[in-house]
Structures are given as C-alpha cells and as structure tokens.
PDB file of C-alpha atoms and ligand atoms in Angstrom:
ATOM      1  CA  UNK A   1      -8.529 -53.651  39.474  1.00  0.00           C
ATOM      2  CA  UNK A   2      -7.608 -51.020  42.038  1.00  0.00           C
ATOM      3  CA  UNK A   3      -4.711 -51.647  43.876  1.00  0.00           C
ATOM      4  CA  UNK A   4      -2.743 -49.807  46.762  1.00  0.00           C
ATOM      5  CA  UNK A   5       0.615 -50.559  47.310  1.00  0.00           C
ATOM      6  CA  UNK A   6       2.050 -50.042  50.753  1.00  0.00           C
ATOM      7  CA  UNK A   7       5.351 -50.309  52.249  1.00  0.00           C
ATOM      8  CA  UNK A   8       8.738 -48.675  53.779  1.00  0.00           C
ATOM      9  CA  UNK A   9      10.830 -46.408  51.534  1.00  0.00           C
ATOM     10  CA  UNK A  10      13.015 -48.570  49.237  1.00  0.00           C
ATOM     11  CA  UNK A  11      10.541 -51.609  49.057  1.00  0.00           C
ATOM     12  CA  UNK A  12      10.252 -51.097  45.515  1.00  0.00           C
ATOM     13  CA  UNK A  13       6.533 -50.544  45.320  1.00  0.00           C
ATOM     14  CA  UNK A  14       7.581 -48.010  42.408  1.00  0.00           C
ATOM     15  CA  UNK A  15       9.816 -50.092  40.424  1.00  0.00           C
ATOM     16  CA  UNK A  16       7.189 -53.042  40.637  1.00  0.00           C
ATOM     17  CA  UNK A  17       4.403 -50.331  40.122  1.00  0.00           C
ATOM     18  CA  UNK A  18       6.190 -49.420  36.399  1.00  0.00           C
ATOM     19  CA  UNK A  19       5.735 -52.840  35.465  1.00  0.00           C
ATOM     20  CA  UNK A  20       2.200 -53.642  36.874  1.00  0.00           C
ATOM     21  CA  UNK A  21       0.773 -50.552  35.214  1.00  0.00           C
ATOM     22  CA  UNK A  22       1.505 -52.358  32.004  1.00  0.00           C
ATOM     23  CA  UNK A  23       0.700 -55.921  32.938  1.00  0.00           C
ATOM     24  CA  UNK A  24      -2.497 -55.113  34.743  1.00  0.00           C
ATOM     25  CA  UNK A  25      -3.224 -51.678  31.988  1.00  0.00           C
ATOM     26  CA  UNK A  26      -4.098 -50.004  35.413  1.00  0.00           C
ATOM     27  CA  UNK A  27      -2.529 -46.030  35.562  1.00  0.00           C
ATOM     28  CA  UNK A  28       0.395 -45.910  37.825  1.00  0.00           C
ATOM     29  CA  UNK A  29      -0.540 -43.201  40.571  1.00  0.00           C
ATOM     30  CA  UNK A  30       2.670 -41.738  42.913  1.00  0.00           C
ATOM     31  CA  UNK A  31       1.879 -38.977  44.811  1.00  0.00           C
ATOM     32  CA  UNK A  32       5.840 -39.168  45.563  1.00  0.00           C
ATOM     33  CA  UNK A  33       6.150 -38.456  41.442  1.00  0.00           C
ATOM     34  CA  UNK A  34       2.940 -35.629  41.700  1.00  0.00           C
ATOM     35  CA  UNK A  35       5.252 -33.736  44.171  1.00  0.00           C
ATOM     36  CA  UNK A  36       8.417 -34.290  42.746  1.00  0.00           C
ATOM     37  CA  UNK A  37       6.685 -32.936  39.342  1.00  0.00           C
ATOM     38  CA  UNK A  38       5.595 -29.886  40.912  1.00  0.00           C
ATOM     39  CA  UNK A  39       8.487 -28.989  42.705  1.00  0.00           C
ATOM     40  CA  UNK A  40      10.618 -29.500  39.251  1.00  0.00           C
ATOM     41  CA  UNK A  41       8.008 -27.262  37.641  1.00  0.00           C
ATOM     42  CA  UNK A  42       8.562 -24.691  40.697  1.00  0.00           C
ATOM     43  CA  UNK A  43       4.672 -24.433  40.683  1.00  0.00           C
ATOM     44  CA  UNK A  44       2.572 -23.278  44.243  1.00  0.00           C
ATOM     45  CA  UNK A  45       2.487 -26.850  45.016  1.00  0.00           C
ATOM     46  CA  UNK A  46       6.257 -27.608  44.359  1.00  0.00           C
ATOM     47  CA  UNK A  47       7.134 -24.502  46.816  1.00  0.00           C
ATOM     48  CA  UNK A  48       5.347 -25.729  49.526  1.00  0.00           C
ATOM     49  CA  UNK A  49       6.202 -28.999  49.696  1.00  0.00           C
ATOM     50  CA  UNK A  50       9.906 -28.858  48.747  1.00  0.00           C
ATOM     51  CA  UNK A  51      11.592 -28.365  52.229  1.00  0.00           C
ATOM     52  CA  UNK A  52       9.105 -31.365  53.993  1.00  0.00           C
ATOM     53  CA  UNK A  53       9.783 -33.643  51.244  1.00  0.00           C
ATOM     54  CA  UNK A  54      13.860 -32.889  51.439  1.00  0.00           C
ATOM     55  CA  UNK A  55      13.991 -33.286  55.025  1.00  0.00           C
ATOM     56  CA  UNK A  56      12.202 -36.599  54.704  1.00  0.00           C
ATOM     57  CA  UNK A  57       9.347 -36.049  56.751  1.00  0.00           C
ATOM     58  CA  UNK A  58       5.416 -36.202  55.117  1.00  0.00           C
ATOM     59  CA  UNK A  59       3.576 -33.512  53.602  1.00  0.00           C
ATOM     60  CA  UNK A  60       0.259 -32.605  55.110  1.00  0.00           C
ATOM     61  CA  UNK A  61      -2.826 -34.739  54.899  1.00  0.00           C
ATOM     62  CA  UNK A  62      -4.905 -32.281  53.860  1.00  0.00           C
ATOM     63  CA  UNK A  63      -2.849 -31.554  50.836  1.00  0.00           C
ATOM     64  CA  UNK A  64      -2.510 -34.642  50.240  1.00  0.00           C
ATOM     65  CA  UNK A  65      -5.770 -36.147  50.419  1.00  0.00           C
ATOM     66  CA  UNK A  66      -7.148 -33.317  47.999  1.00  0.00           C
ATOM     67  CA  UNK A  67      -4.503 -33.871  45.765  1.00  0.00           C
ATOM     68  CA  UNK A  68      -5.140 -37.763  45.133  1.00  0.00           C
ATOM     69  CA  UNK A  69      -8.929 -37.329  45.466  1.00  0.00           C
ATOM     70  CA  UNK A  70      -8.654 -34.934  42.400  1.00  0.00           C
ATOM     71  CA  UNK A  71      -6.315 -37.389  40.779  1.00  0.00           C
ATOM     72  CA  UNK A  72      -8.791 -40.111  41.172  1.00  0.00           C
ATOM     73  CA  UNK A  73     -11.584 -38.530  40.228  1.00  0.00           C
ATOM     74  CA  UNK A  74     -10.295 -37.931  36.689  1.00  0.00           C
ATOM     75  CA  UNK A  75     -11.645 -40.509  33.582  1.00  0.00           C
ATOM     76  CA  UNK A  76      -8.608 -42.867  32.709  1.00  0.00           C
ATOM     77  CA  UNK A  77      -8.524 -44.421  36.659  1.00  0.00           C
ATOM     78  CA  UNK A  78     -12.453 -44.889  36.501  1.00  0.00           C
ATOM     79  CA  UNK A  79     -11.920 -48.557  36.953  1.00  0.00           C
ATOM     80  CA  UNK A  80      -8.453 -49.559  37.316  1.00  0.00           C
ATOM     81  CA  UNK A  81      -5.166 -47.676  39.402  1.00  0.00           C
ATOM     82  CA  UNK A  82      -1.991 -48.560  41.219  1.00  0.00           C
ATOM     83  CA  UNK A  83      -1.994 -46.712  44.117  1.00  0.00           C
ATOM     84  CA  UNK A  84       1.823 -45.925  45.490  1.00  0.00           C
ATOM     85  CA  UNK A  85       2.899 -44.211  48.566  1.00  0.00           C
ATOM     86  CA  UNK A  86      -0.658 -43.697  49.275  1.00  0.00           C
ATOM     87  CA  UNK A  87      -2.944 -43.707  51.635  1.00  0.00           C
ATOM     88  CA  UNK A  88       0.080 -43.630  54.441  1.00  0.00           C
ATOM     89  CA  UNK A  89      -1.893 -42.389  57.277  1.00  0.00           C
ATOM     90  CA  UNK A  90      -4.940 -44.023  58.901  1.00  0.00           C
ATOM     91  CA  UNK A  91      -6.384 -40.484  58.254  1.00  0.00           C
ATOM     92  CA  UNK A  92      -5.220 -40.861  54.271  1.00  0.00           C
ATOM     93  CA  UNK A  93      -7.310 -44.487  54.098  1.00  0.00           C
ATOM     94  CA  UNK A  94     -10.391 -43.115  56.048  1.00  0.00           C
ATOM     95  CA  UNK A  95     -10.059 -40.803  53.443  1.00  0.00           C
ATOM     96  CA  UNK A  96      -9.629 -42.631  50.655  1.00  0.00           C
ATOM     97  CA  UNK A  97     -12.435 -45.044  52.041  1.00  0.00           C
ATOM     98  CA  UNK A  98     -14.811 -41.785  51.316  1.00  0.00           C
ATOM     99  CA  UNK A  99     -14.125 -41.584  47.488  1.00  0.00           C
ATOM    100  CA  UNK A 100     -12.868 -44.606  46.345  1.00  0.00           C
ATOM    101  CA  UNK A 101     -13.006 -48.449  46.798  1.00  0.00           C
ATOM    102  CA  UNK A 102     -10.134 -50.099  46.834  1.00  0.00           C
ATOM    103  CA  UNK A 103      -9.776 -54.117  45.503  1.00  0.00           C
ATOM    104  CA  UNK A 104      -6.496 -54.926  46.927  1.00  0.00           C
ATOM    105  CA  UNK A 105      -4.067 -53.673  49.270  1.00  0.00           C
ATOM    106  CA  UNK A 106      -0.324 -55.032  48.548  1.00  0.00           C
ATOM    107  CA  UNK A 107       1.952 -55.207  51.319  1.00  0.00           C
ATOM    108  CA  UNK A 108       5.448 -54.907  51.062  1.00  0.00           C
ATOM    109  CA  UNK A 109       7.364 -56.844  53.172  1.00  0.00           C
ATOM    110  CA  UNK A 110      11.229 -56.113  53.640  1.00  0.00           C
ATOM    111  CA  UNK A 111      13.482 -55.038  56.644  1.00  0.00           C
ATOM    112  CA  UNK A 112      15.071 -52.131  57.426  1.00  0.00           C
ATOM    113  CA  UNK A 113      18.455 -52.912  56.456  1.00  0.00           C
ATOM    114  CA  UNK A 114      17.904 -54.108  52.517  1.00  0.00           C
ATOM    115  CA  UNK A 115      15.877 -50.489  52.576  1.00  0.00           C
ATOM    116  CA  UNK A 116      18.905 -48.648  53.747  1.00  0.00           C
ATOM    117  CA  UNK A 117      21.255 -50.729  51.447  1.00  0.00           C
ATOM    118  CA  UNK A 118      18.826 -49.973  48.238  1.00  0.00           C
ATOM    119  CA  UNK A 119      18.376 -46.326  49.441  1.00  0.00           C
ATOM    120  CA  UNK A 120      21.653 -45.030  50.042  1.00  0.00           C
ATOM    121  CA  UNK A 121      22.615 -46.515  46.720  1.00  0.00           C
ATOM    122  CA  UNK A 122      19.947 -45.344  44.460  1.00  0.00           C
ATOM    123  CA  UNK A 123      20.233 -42.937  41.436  1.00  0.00           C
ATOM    124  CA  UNK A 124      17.212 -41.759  39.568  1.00  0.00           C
ATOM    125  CA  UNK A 125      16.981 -40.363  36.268  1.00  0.00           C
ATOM    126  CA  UNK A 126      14.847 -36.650  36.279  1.00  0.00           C
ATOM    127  CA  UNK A 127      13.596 -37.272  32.736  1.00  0.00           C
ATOM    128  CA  UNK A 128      12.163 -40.787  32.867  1.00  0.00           C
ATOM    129  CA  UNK A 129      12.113 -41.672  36.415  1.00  0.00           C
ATOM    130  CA  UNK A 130      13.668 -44.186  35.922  1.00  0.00           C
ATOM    131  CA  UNK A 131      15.416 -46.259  39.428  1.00  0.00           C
ATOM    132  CA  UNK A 132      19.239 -47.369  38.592  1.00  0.00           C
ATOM    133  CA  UNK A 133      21.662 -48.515  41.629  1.00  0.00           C
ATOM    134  CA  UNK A 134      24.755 -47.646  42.391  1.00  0.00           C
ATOM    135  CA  UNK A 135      25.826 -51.640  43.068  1.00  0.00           C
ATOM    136  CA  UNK A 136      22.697 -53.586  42.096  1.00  0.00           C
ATOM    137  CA  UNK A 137      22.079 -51.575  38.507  1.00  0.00           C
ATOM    138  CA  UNK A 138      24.651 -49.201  37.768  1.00  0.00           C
ATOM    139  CA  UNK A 139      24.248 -47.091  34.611  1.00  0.00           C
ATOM    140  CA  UNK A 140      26.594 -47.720  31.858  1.00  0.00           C
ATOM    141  CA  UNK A 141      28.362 -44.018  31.712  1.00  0.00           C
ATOM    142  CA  UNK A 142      28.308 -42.850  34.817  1.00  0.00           C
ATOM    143  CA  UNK A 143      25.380 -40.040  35.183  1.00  0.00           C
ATOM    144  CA  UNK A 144      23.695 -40.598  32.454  1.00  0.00           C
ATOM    145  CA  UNK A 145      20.235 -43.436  31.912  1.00  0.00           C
ATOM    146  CA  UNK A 146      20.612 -45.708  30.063  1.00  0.00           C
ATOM    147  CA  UNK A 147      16.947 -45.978  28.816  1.00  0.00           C
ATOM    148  CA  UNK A 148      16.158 -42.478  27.808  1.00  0.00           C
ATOM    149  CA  UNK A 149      19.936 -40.245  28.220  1.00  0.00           C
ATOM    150  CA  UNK A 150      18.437 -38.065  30.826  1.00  0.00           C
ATOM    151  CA  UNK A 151      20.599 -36.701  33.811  1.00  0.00           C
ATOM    152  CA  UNK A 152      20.792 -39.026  37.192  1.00  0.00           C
ATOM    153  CA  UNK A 153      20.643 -37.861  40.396  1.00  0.00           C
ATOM    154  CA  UNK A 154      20.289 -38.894  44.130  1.00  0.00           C
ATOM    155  CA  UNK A 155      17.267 -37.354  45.935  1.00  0.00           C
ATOM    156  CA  UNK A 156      17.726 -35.395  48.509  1.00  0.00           C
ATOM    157  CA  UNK A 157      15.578 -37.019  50.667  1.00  0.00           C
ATOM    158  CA  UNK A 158      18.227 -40.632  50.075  1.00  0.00           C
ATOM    159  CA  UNK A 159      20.403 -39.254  51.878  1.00  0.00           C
ATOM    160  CA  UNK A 160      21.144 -41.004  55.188  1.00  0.00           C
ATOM    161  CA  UNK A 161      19.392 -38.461  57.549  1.00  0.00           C
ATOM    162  CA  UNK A 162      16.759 -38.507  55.911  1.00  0.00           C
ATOM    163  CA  UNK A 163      16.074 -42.217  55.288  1.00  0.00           C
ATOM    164  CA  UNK A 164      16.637 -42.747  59.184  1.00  0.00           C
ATOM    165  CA  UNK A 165      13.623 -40.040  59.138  1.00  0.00           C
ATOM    166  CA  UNK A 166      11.605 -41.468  56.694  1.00  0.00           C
ATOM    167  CA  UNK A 167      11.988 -45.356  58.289  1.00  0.00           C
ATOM    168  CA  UNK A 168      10.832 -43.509  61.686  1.00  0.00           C
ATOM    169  CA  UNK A 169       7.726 -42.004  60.116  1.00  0.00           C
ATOM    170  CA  UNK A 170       6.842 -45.402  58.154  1.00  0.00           C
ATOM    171  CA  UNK A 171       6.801 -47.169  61.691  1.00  0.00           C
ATOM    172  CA  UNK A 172       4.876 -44.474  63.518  1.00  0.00           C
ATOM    173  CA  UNK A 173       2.566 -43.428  61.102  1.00  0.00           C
ATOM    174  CA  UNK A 174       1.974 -45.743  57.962  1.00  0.00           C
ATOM    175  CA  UNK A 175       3.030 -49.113  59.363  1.00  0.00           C
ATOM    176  CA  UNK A 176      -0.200 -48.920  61.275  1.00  0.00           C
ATOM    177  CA  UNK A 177      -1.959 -49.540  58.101  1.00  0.00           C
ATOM    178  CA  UNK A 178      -1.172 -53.006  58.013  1.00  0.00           C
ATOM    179  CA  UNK A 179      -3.559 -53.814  60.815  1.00  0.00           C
ATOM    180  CA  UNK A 180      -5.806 -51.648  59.640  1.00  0.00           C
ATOM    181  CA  UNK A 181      -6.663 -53.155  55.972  1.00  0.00           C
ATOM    182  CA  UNK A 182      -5.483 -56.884  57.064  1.00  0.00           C
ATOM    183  CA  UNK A 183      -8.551 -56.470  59.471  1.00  0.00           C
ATOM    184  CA  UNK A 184     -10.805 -55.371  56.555  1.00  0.00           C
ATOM    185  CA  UNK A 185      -9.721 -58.899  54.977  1.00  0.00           C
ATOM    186  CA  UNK A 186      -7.803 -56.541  51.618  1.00  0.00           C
ATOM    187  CA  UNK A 187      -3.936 -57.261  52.799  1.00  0.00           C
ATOM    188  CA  UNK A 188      -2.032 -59.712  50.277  1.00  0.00           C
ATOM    189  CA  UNK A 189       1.207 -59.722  52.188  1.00  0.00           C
ATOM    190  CA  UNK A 190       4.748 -59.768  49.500  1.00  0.00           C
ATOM    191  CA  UNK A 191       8.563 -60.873  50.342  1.00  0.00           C
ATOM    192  CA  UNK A 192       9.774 -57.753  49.120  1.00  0.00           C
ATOM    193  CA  UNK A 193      13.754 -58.753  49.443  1.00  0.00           C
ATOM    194  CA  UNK A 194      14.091 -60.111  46.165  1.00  0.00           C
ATOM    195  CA  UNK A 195      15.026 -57.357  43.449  1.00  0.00           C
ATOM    196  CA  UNK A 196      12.025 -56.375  41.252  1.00  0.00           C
ATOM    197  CA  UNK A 197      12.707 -58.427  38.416  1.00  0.00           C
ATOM    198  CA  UNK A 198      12.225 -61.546  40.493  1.00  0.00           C
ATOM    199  CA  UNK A 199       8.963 -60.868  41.593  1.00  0.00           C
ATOM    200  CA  UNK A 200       7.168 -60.228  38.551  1.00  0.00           C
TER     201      UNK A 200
HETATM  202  P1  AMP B 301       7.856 -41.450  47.677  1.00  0.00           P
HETATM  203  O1  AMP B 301       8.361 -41.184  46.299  1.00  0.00           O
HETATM  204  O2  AMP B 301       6.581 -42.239  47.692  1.00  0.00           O
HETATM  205  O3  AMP B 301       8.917 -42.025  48.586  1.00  0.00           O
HETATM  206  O4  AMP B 301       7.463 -40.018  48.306  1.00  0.00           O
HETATM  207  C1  AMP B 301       8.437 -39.017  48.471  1.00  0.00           C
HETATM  208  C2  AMP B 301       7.993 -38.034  49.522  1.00  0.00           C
HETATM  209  O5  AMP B 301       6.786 -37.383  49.109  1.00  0.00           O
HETATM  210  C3  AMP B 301       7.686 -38.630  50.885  1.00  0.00           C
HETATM  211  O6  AMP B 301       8.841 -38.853  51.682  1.00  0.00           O
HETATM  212  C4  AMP B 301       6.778 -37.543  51.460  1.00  0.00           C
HETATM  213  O7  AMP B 301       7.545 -36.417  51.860  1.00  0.00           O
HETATM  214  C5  AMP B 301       5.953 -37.131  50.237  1.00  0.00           C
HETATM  215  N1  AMP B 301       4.735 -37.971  50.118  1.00  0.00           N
HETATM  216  C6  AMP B 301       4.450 -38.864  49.132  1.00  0.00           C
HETATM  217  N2  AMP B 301       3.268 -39.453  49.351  1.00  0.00           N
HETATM  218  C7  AMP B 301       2.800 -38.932  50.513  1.00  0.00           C
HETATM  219  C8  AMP B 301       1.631 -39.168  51.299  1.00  0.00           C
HETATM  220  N3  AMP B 301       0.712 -40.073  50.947  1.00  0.00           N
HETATM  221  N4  AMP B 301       1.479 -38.436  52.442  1.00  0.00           N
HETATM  222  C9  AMP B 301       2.390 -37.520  52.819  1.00  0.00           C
HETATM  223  N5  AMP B 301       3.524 -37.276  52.144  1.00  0.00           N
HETATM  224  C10 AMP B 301       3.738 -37.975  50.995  1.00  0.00           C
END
C-alpha cells in the first residue's frame, strides 16, 4: 500500500505515521525527519536547508523532489510507503506522479486553532523523535523522553512566528492539493481533532 499523508502542521500525520508504519509494515518516509537528519549531521544538505526550515517557510522543490525520488527509488519502499509532509506543492505531486503511483492519499482534517494549541506546546525528543506535549503528554522529568532518555527540545520552527508562517504556506501552497487528488478520486478525508491514540 502506498500512502501519502497530507495536512497542516500539527495534524499529526507523523505521530499517526509511527504507528501505521507498523500496522500496515509500510516504511515511514518524512522528508521533515530527512532534513532535520541532515542538518543534525551538519552535512551539505543540513547547511542549506537550516535557515528555510527555522524560519518556517519550504525548502525548494527541486531539492526536494530529488531528494524523495532517490528515497523512493531505494528496495525496502518497492511496494509499500507512508508518505509524510510530501508531495506539498502541486509541482511536488506532478512530480511524484512521474516516479511513483500512489494508492491513497489521506487527508487530514483539523483547524487552525487545535494546530496552534498542539504546536506551541510540543516537545520532541532528538534521539528517537519521539512527539511529547507540554499539556496533552508531558514527559515524566522534565527534559528528558520517557521512551528512550534522549534530550527534548522545541523546534525552532514551533515557535509562534513561525507556525503563523507555516499555516500561511499550507493554505497557499499545499492546501491546493486537496482539490487536486480528491479530483483524481485518491482523497480519504480524516477528523484529525481527536489525539492520535483515538484514531488508530
Ligand atoms: P515537517 O516535519 O513535515 O513539518 O517539515 C519540517 C520542515 O521541513 C517544513 O516546514 C519545511 O521547511 C521542510 N519540508 C519538509 N517537507 C517538505 C516538502 N515536501 N517541501 C518543502 N519543504 C519541506
């Protein structure tokens, strides 16, 4: 099954992503964790992208699309992938369209303000990944996760400025996608307020 999951910042296509991977034995593919990897690893990739990605705005489609169409053309997603946080430009899916088919297209649905409430309060772990909350799933010692003892942080680009930035991108440039794969008969639309673990 090859799935793309598509939705604002904070809709918790990762979190639900984590779990799927497992359910559905389908490789989990961010290209939110790719960068975040390279910039951690300070590699050519990780340099370049570091200031976009902080400021909340989107890395270029060109990198991107080369990026994911390397990704996908490696063995283990031959058949099966979770797509998250891409495509999220109507250039990214014609893309995509060109070297890879795509099964299902999962649409989260939640507004703005339970994105802003979820964003502003999460904490991720930098060894695992890992999504706690400051209200909703706080970790037991403070700074530390629970699930693997790595160190928690807030990303940069959670910070209100650049959430407000991020929400105004989604609606210009990826919220377009809805149309566009709802008309190609793939969209299965999901009430994304619920927290994760109420879904599946
Ligand atoms: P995410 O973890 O999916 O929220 O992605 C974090 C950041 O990585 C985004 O705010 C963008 O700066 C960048 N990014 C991730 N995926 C893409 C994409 N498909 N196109 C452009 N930029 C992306």
């Amino acid at each position: 099954m090859k799935l793309v999951f598509l939705g604002p910042p904070g809709a918790g296509k990762g979190t639900l992503a984590v779990k799927a991977t497992v359910l559905l034995k389908a490789p989990h593919i961010s290209t939110g964790n790719i960068f975040r990897e390279a910039i951690a690893a300070g590699s050519p990739l990780g340099v370049k992208v570091k200031a976009i990605i902080d400021a909340g705005k989107l890395v270029d489609d060109g990198t991107t699309i080369e990026l994911t169409r390397e990704r996908l053309g490696q063995g283990d997603v031959k058949d099966s992938f979770i797509l998250d946080g891409f495509p999220r430009t109507i250039a990214q899916a014609e893309a995509l369209a060109g070297f890879s088919n795509i099964d299902r297209v999962i649409n989260f649905d939640v507004p703005d303000s339970v994105v802003i409430e979820r964003l502003s309060g999460r904490l991720v772990c930098r060894k695992c990944g890992f999504n706690w909350h400051k209200t909703f799933n706080p970790p037991e010692k403070a700074g530390v996760c629970g699930k693997c003892g790595g160190e928690i942080y807030t990303r940069e680009d959670d910070r209100a400025e650049a959430v407000k930035k991020r929400l105004d991108i989604y609606r210009e440039q990826t919220a377009p996608l809805i149309g566009y794969y709802r008309e190609k008969g793939l969209l299965t639309d999901i009430d994304a307020r619920p927290q994760v673990d109420a879904i599946l």
